[in-house]
Coordinates of C-alpha atoms in Angstrom, one line a residue:
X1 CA 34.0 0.1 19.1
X2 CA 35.8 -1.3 22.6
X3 CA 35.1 -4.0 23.9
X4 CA 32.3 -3.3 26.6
X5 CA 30.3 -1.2 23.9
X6 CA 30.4 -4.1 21.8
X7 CA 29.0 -6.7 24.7
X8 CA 26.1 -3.5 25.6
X9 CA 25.2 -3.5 21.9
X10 CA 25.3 -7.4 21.1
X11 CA 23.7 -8.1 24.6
X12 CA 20.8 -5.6 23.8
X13 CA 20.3 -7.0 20.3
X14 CA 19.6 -10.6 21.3
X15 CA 17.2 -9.2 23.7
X16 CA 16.2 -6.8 20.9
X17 CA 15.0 -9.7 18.8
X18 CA 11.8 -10.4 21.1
X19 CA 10.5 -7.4 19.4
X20 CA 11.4 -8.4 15.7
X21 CA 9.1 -12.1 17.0
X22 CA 6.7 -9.7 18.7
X23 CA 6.4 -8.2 15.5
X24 CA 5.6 -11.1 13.1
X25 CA 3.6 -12.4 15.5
X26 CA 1.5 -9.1 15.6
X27 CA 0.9 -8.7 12.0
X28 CA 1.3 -12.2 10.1
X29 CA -2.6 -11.8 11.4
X30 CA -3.5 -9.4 8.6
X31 CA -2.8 -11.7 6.1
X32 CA -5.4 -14.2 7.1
X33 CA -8.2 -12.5 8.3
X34 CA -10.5 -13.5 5.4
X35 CA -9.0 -17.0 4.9
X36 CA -10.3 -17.4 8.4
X37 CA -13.6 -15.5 8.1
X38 CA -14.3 -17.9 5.5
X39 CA -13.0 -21.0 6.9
X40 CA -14.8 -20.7 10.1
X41 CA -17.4 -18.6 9.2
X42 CA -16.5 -15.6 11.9
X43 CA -18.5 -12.8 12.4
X44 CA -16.8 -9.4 13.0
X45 CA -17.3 -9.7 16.5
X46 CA -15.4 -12.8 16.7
X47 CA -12.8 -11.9 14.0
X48 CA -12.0 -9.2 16.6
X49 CA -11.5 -11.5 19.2
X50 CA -9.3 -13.9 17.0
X51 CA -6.7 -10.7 16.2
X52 CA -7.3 -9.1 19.6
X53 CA -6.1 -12.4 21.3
X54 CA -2.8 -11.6 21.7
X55 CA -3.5 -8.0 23.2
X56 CA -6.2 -10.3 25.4
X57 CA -3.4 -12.7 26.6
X58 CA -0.7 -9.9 27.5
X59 CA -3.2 -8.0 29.5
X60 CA -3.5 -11.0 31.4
X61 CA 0.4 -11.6 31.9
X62 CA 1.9 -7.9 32.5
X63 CA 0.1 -7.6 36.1
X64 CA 2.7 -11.2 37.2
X65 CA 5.4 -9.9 34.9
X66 CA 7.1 -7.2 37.7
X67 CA 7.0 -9.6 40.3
X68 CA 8.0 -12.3 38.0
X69 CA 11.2 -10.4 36.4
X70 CA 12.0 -8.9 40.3
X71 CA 11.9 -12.6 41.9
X72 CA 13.5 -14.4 39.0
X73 CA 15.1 -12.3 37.3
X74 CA 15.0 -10.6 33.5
X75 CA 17.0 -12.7 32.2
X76 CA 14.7 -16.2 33.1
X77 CA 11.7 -14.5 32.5
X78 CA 12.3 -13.2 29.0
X79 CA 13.5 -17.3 27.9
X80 CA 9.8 -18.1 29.9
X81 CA 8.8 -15.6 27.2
X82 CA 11.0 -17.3 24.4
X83 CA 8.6 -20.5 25.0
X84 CA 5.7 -19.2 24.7
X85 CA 5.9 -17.7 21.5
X86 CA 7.0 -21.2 19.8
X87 CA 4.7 -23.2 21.3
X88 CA 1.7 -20.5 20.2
X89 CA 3.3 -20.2 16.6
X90 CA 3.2 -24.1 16.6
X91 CA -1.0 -24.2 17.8
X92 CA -2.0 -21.5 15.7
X93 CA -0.7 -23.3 12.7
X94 CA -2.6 -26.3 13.2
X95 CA -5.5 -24.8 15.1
X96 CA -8.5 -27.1 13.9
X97 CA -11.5 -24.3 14.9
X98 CA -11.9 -21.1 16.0
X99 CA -11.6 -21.5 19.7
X100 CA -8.1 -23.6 19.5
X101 CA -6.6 -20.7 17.1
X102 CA -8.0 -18.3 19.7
X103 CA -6.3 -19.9 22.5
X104 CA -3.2 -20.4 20.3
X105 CA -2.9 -16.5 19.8
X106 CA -3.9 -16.2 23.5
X107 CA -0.7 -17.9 24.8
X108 CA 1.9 -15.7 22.0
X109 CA -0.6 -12.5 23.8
X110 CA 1.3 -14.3 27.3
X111 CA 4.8 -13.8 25.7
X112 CA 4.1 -10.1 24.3
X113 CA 5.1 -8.8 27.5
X114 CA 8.6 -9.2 25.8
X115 CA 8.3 -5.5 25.1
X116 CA 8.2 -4.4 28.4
X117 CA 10.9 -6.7 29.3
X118 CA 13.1 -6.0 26.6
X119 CA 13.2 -1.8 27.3
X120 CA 14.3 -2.4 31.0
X121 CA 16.6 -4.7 30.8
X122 CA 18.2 -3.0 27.4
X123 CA 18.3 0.1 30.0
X124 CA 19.4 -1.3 32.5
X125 CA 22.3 -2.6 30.7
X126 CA 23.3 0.0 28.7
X127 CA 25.4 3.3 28.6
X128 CA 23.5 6.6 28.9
X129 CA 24.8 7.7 26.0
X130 CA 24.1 4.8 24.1
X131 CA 20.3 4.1 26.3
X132 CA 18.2 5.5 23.4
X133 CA 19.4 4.0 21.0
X134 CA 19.6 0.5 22.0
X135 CA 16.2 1.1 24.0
X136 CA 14.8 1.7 20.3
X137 CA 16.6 -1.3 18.7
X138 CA 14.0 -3.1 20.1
X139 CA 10.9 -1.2 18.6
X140 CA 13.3 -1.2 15.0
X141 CA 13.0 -4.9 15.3
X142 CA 9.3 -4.7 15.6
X143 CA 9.3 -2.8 12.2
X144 CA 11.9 -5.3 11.0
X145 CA 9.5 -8.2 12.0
X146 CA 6.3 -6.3 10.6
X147 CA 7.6 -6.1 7.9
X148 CA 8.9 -8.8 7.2
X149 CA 5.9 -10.3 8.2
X150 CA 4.0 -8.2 5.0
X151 CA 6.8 -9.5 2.3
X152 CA 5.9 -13.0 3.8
X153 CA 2.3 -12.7 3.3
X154 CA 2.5 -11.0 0.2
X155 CA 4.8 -14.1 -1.1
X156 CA 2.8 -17.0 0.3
X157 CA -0.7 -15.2 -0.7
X158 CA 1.3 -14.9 -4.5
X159 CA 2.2 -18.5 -4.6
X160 CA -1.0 -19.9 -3.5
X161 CA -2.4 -18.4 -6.1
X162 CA 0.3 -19.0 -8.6
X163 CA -0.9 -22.5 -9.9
X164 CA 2.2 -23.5 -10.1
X165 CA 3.3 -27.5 -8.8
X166 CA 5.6 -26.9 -6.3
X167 CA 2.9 -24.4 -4.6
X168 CA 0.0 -27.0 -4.7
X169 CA 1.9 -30.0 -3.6
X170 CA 3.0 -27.9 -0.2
X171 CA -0.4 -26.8 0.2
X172 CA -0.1 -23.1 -0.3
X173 CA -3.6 -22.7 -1.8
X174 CA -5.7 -24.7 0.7
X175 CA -3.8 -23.7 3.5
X176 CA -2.4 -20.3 3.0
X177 CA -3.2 -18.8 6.5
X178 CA -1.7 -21.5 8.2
X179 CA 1.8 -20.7 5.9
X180 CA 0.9 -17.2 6.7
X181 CA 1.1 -18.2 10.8
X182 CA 3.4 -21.0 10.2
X183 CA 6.6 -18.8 8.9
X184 CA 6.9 -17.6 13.0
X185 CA 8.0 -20.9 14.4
X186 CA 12.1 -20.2 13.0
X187 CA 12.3 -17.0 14.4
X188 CA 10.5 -18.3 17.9
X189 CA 13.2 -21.1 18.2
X190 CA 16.0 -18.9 17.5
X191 CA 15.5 -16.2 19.5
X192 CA 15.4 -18.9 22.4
X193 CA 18.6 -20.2 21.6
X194 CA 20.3 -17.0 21.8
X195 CA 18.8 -15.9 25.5
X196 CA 21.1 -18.7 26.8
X197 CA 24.4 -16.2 25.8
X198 CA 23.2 -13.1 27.9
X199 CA 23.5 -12.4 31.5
X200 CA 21.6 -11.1 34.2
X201 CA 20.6 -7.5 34.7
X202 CA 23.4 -5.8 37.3
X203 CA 20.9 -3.5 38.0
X204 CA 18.4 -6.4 39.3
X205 CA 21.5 -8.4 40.8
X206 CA 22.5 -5.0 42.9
X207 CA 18.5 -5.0 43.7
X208 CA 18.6 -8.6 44.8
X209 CA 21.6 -8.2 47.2
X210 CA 24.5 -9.3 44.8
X211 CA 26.9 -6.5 44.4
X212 CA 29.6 -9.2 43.6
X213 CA 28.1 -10.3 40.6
X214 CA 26.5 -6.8 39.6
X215 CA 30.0 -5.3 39.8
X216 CA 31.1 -8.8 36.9
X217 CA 28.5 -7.8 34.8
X218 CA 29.1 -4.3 34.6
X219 CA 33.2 -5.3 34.1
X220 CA 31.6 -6.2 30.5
X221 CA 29.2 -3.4 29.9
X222 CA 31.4 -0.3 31.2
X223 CA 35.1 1.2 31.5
X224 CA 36.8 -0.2 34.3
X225 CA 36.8 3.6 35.7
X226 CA 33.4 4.2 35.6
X227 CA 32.0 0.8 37.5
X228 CA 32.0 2.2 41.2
X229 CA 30.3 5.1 40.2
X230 CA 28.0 3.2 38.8
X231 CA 27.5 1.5 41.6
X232 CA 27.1 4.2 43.8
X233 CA 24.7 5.9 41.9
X234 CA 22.5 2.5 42.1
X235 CA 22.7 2.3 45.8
X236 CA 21.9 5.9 46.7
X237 CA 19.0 5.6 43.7
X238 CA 17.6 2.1 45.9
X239 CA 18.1 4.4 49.2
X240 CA 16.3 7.4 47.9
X241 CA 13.1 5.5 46.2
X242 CA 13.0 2.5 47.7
X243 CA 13.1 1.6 51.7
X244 CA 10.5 -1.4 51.5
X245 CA 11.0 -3.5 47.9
X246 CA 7.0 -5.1 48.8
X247 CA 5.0 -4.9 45.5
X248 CA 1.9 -2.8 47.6
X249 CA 4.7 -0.4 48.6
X250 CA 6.4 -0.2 45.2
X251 CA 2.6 0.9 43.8
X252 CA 2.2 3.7 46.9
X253 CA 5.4 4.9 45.5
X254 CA 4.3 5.1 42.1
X255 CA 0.9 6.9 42.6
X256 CA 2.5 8.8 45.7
X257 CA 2.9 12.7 45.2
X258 CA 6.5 12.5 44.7
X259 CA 5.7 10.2 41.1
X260 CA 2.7 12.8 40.3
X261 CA 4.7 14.0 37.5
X262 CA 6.2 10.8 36.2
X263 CA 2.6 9.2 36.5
X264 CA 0.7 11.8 34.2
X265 CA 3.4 11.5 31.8
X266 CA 3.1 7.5 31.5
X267 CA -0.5 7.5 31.6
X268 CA -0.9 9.7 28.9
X269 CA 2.1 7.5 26.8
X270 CA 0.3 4.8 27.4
X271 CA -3.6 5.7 26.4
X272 CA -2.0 7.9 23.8
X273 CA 0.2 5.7 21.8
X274 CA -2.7 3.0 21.2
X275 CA -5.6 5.2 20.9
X276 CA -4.0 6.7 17.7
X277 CA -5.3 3.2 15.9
X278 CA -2.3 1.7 15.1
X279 CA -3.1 -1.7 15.5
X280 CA -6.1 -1.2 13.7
X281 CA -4.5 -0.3 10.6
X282 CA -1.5 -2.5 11.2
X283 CA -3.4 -5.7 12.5
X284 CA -5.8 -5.4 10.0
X285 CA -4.1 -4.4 7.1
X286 CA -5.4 -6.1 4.4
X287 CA -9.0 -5.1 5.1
X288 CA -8.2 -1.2 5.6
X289 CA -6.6 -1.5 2.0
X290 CA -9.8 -3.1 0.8
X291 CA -11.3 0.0 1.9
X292 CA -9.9 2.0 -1.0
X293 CA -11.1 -0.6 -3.7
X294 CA -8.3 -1.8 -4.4
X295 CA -9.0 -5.6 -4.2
X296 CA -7.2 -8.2 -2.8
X297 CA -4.5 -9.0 -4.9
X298 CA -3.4 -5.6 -4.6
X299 CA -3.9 -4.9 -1.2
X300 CA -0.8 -7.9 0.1
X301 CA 0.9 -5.5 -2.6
X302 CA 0.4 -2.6 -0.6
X303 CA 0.7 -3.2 2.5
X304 CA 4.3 -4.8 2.0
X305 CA 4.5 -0.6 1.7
X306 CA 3.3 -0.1 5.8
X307 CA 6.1 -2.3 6.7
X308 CA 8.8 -0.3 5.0
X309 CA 7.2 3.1 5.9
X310 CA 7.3 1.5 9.3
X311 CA 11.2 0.8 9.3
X312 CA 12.5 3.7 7.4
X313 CA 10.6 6.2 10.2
X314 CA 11.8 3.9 13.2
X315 CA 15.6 4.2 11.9
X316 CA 15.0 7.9 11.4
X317 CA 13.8 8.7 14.5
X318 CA 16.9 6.1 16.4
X319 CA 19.0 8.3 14.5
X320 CA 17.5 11.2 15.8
X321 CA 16.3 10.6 19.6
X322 CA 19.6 11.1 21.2
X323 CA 20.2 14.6 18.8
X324 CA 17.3 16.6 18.5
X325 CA 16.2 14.6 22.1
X326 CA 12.8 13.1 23.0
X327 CA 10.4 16.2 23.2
X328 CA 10.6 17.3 19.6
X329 CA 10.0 14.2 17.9
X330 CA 6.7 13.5 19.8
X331 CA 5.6 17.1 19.8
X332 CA 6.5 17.2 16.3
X333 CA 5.1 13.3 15.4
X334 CA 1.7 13.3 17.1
X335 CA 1.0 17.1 15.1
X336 CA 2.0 15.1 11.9
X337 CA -0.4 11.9 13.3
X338 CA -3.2 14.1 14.2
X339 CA -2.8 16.1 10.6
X340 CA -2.5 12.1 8.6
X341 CA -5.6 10.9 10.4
X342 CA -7.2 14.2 9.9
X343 CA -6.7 14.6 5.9
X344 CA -7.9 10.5 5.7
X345 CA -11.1 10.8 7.4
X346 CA -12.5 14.3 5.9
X347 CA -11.5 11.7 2.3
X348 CA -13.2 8.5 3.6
X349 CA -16.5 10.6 4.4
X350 CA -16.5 12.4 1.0
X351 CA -16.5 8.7 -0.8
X352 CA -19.4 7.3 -2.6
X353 CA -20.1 4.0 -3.5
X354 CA -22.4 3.0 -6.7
X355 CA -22.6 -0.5 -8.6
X356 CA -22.8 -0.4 -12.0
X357 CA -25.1 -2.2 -13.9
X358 CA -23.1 -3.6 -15.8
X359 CA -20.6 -4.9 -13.4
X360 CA -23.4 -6.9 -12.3
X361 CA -23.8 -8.4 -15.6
X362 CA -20.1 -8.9 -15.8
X363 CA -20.3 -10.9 -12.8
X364 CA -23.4 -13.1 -13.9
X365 CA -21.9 -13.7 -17.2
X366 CA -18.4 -14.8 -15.5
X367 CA -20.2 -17.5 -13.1
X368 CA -17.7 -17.2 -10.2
X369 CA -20.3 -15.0 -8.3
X370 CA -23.1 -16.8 -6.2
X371 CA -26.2 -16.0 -7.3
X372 CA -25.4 -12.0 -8.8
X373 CA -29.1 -11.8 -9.9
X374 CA -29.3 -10.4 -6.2
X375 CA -27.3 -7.9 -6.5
X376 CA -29.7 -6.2 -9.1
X377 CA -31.5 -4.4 -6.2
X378 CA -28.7 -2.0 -5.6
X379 CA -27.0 -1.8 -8.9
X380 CA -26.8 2.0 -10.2
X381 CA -27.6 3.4 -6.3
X382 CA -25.4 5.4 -4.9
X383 CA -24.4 5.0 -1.4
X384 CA -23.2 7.9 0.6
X385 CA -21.1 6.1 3.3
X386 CA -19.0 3.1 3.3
X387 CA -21.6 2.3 6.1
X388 CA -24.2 2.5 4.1
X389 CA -23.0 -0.1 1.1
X390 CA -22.6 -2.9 3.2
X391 CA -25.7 -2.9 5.0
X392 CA -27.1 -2.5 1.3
X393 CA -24.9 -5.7 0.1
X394 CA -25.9 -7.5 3.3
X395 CA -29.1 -6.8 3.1
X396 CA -29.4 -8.7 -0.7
X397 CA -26.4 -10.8 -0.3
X398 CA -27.3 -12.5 3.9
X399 CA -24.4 -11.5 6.2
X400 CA -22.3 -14.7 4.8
X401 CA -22.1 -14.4 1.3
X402 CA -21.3 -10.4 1.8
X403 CA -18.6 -10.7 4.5
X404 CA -17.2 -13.0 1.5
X405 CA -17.3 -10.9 -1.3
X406 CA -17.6 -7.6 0.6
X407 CA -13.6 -6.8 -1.0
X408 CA -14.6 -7.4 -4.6
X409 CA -18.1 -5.3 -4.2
X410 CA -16.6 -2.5 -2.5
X411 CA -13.5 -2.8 -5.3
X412 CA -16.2 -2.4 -8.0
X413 CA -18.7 0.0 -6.7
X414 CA -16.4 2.3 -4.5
X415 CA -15.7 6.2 -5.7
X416 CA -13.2 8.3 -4.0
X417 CA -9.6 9.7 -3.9
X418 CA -8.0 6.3 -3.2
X419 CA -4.5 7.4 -3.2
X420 CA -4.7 10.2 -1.7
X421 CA -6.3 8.2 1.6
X422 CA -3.7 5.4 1.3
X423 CA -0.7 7.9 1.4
X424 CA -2.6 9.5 4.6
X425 CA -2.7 5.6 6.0
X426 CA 1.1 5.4 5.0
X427 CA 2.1 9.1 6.5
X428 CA 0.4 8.3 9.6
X429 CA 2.4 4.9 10.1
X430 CA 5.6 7.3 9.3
X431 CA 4.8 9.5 12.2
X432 CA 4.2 7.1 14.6
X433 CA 7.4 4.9 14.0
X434 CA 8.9 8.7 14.1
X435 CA 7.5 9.6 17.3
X436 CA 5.5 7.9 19.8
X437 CA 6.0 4.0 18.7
X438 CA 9.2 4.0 19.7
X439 CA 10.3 6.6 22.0
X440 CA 7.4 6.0 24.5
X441 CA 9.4 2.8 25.1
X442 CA 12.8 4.7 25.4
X443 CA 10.9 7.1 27.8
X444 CA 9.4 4.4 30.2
X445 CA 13.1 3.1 30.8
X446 CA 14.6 6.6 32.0
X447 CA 11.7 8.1 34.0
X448 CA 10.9 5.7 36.9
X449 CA 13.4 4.5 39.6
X450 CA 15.3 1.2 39.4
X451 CA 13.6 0.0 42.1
X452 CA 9.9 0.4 40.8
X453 CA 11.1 0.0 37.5
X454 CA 9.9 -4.0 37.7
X455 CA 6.8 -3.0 38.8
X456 CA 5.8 0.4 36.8
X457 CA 7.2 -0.4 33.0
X458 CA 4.5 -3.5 33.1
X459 CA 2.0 -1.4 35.0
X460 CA 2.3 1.2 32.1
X461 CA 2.4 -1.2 29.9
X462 CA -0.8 -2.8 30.6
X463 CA -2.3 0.6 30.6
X464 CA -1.1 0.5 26.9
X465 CA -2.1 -2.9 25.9
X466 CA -5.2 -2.6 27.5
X467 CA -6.1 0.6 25.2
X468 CA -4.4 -1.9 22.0
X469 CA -6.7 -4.5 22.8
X470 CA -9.9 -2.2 23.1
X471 CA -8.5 -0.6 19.5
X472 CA -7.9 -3.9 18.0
X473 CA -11.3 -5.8 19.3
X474 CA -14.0 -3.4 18.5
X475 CA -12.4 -2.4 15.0
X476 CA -14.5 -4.7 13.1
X477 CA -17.4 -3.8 15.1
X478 CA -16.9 0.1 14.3
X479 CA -15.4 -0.3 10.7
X480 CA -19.4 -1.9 10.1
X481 CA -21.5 0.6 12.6
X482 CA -19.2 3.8 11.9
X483 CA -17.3 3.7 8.9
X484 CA -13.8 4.5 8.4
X485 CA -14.0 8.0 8.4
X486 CA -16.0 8.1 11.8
X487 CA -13.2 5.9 13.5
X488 CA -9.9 7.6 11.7
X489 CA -11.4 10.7 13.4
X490 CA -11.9 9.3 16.8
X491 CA -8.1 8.5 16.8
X492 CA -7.1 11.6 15.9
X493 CA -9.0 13.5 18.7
X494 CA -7.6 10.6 21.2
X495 CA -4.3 12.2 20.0
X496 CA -4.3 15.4 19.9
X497 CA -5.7 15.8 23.6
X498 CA -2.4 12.9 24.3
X499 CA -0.8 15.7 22.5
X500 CA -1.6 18.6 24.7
X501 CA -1.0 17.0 27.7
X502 CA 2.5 15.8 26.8
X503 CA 2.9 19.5 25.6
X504 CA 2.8 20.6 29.1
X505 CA 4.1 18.3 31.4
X506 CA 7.0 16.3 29.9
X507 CA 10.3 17.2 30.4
X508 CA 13.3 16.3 28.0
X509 CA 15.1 14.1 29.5
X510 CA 18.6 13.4 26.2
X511 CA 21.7 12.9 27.9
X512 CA 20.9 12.6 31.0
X513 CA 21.9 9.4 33.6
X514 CA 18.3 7.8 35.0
X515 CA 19.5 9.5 38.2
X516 CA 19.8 13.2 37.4
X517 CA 16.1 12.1 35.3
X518 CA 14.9 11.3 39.3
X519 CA 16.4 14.8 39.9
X520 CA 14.3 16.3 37.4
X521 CA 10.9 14.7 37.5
X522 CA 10.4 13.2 40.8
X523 CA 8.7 16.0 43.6
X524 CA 10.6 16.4 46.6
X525 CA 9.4 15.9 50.2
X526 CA 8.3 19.5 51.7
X527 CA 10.9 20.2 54.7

């Protein structure tokens, strides 16, 4: 590796870390859903606005993140975004109530725009052979952090339960969500640290007027030979897209006709990406496990499994992108998402759910259940929906005591081809790590020009957290109104119609420079 690859690549990984944060950040949540429940006695509505926070907070920051990264710079903005994270992994952590730990997660929401952030400036610093790859380093440090984030959860939730000393004198049993939240705050102070040893964007120096300094930068990022071509192809780029760099031009540009093309693809990224429900089954882990009957114990166990599904798929399809290009791997990945969430509904509405008898005895006789006398009114009914059973439980139970226990009942009373629905849940993470997770990302840095990049990668961005947040808000609200099988098929029809549209308009775009991409999709002025 010479010696400019190897700045690009370290450069781009520093950066690239923002997403392994982001992704700890994202799904440390799932592990303390019901500690929380419990502990502050949410309803679904509010747990959804607990774990949509974040998705809340970044909807509020991408609209000031263009004009933030094009007046200060990437580089400033992304160690503002460093901040942010450690001082929401520190207030989460010792949140007192429900309205501090949603303000906590609000402000790490603020620093999510890291994502956004991260793909521009990663292609804007790197080689176009090299762009998909490093683009995607970022959303394989996601999948790192995610699931890392599962293997912590699964250990703290194991040793606060362990009985063991060392465990109860750190408090890991009366305060195993704030461990759960608390493990971010390293990762946040590091990745700060490191911003300081990266330099500026050349592409937003050039922007900004400082050819001097964009042609230093690029002296580390690119041979010697290939730096005033480089150049040149940024300044008749700026010429061609760009006459007036004012934010209300930048947007006529980007919904003009020239962008028609570009804009349907992004749109449809966007919308498509998050409808498929990923957050919902990453965010809320725990819970969707819990689904199957497999309790709690076992459900920390299994979702350590969507973490590694995650990375594997991610480093497949980085291996991938830049050989079999962009346009097979999300033609091919949203067929396999549309067939995983497919297969997993048609499962989830042939399930039953019927308490025995004499589980309720068992539970009466044990003494750690409040009050099972209650549950004599259902026991030996069978329920046709998932639906169905918890408006039974919460009917005898009161909406507290069955939110509570709601994991254990469902464990007990639940009939159905568990594993069969939990490998659909784990092939549908595959294919989107494959497909759409990451290379959306890798897409939004090579389609638009440099000079509306700072304003259309948030724009599209927001689009895409927007749709996240709606996704990860209302899924409590549907998993109790709809069932699982009724929302698993909403996201599949979300994709498939993502899928169509895609099908049609998007053009491969593998090996070629973000120029000759302008070439390709932009419409040219009528003579």
């Amino acid at each position: 590796m010479k010696n400019y690859q190897r700045n690009a690549f370290v450069f781009a990984t520093i950066v690239a870390i923002g997403g392994l944060v982001f992704g700890i950040d994202a799904v440390l949540i799932s592990g303390t859903t019901s500690y929380i429940t419990e502990e502050f006695g949410l309803t679904p509505d509010m747990l959804g606005n607990v774990v949509s926070s974040t998705l809340l907070g970044v909807l509020i920051a991408l609209p000031f993140v263009g004009p933030m990264c094009n007046s200060f710079g990437r580089k400033r903005v992304i160690q503002m975004i460093a901040t942010l994270y450690l001082i929401s992994a520190v207030g989460s952590t010792f949140a007192p109530g429900y309205w501090t730990l949603f303000i906590a997660r609000f402000i790490g929401g603020l620093a999510f725009s890291s994502i956004t952030l991260a793909s521009m400036y990663i292609g804007e610093i790197s080689p176009p052979s090299w762009r998909g790859k490093l683009v995607a380093m970022t959303q394989i440090n996601i999948v790192i952090g995610l699931t890392l984030a599962y293997f912590i959860n699964d250990a703290i939730f194991k040793a606060s339960v362990s009985g063991t000393g060392w465990a109860e004198s750190l408090g890991f049993a009366d305060h195993t969500w704030r461990w759960m939240l608390g493990s971010e705050i390293p990762a946040a102070a590091i990745w700060l640290i490191l911003l300081f040893f990266i330099p500026e964007s050349p592409s937003w120096l050039f922007y900004k007027g400082r050819e001097a300094e964009a042609r230093d930068v690029l002296t580390k990022l690119l041979p010697d030979d290939e730096i005033d071509h480089h150049l040149d192809e940024m300044r008749e780029s700026m010429a061609e897209n760009a006459h007036d760099h004012d934010i209300l031009t930048q947007f006529r540009e980007i919904f003009g006709r020239r962008m028609r093309l570009i804009l349907v693809i992004a749109v449809t990224f966007a919308i498509a990406q998050q409808a498929s429900g990923i957050n919902a089954i990453m965010f809320y882990a725990t819970t969707v496990v819990e689904q199957l009957g497999f309790g709690t114990d076992a459900a920390f166990a299994q979702t350590v499994l969507f973490g590694v599904a995650s990375l594997v798929f991610t480093i497949v399809a980085l291996l991938l992108v830049d050989k079999l290009g962009r346009r097979p791997l999300i033609v091919g990945g949203m067929l396999w998402i549309i067939a995983s969430l497919g297969v997993g509904a048609y499962s989830f509405s042939q399930a039953t759910y019927t308490l025995p008898e004499t589980t309720v005895v068992e539970l009466a006789e044990s003494g750690t259940f409040p009050q099972p006398e209650r549950l004599g009114a259902i026991a030996g009914v069978e329920y046709h929906s998932d639906v169905e059973f918890k408006a039974a439980i919460a009917e005898v139970l009161g909406e507290k005591d069955a939110r509570n226990n709601q994991s254990l009942l469902i464990q007990k009373a639940a009939q159905m081809n568990a594993m069969l629905i939990f490998i659909c849940m784990l092939s549908f993470i595959a294919a989107f790590h494959f497909s759409i997770g990451p290379i959306m990302w890798i897409v939004f840095s090579e389609i638009f020009p440099i000079a509306l990049r700072g304003i259309a990668i948030p724009l599209f961005g927001f689009i895409s957290t927007f749709i996240s947040w709606s996704v990860a808000k209302f899924f409590p609200v549907q998993l109790d109104t709809l069932g699982m099988a009724s929302t698993l098929l909403t996201y599949a029809v979300c994709v498939a119609v993502g899928l169509v549209i895609l099908f049609f308009s998007f053009k491969e775009t593998k090996g070629l420079s973000i120029e000759e991409i302008q070439q390709k999709l932009v419409i040219k002025d009528e003579d």
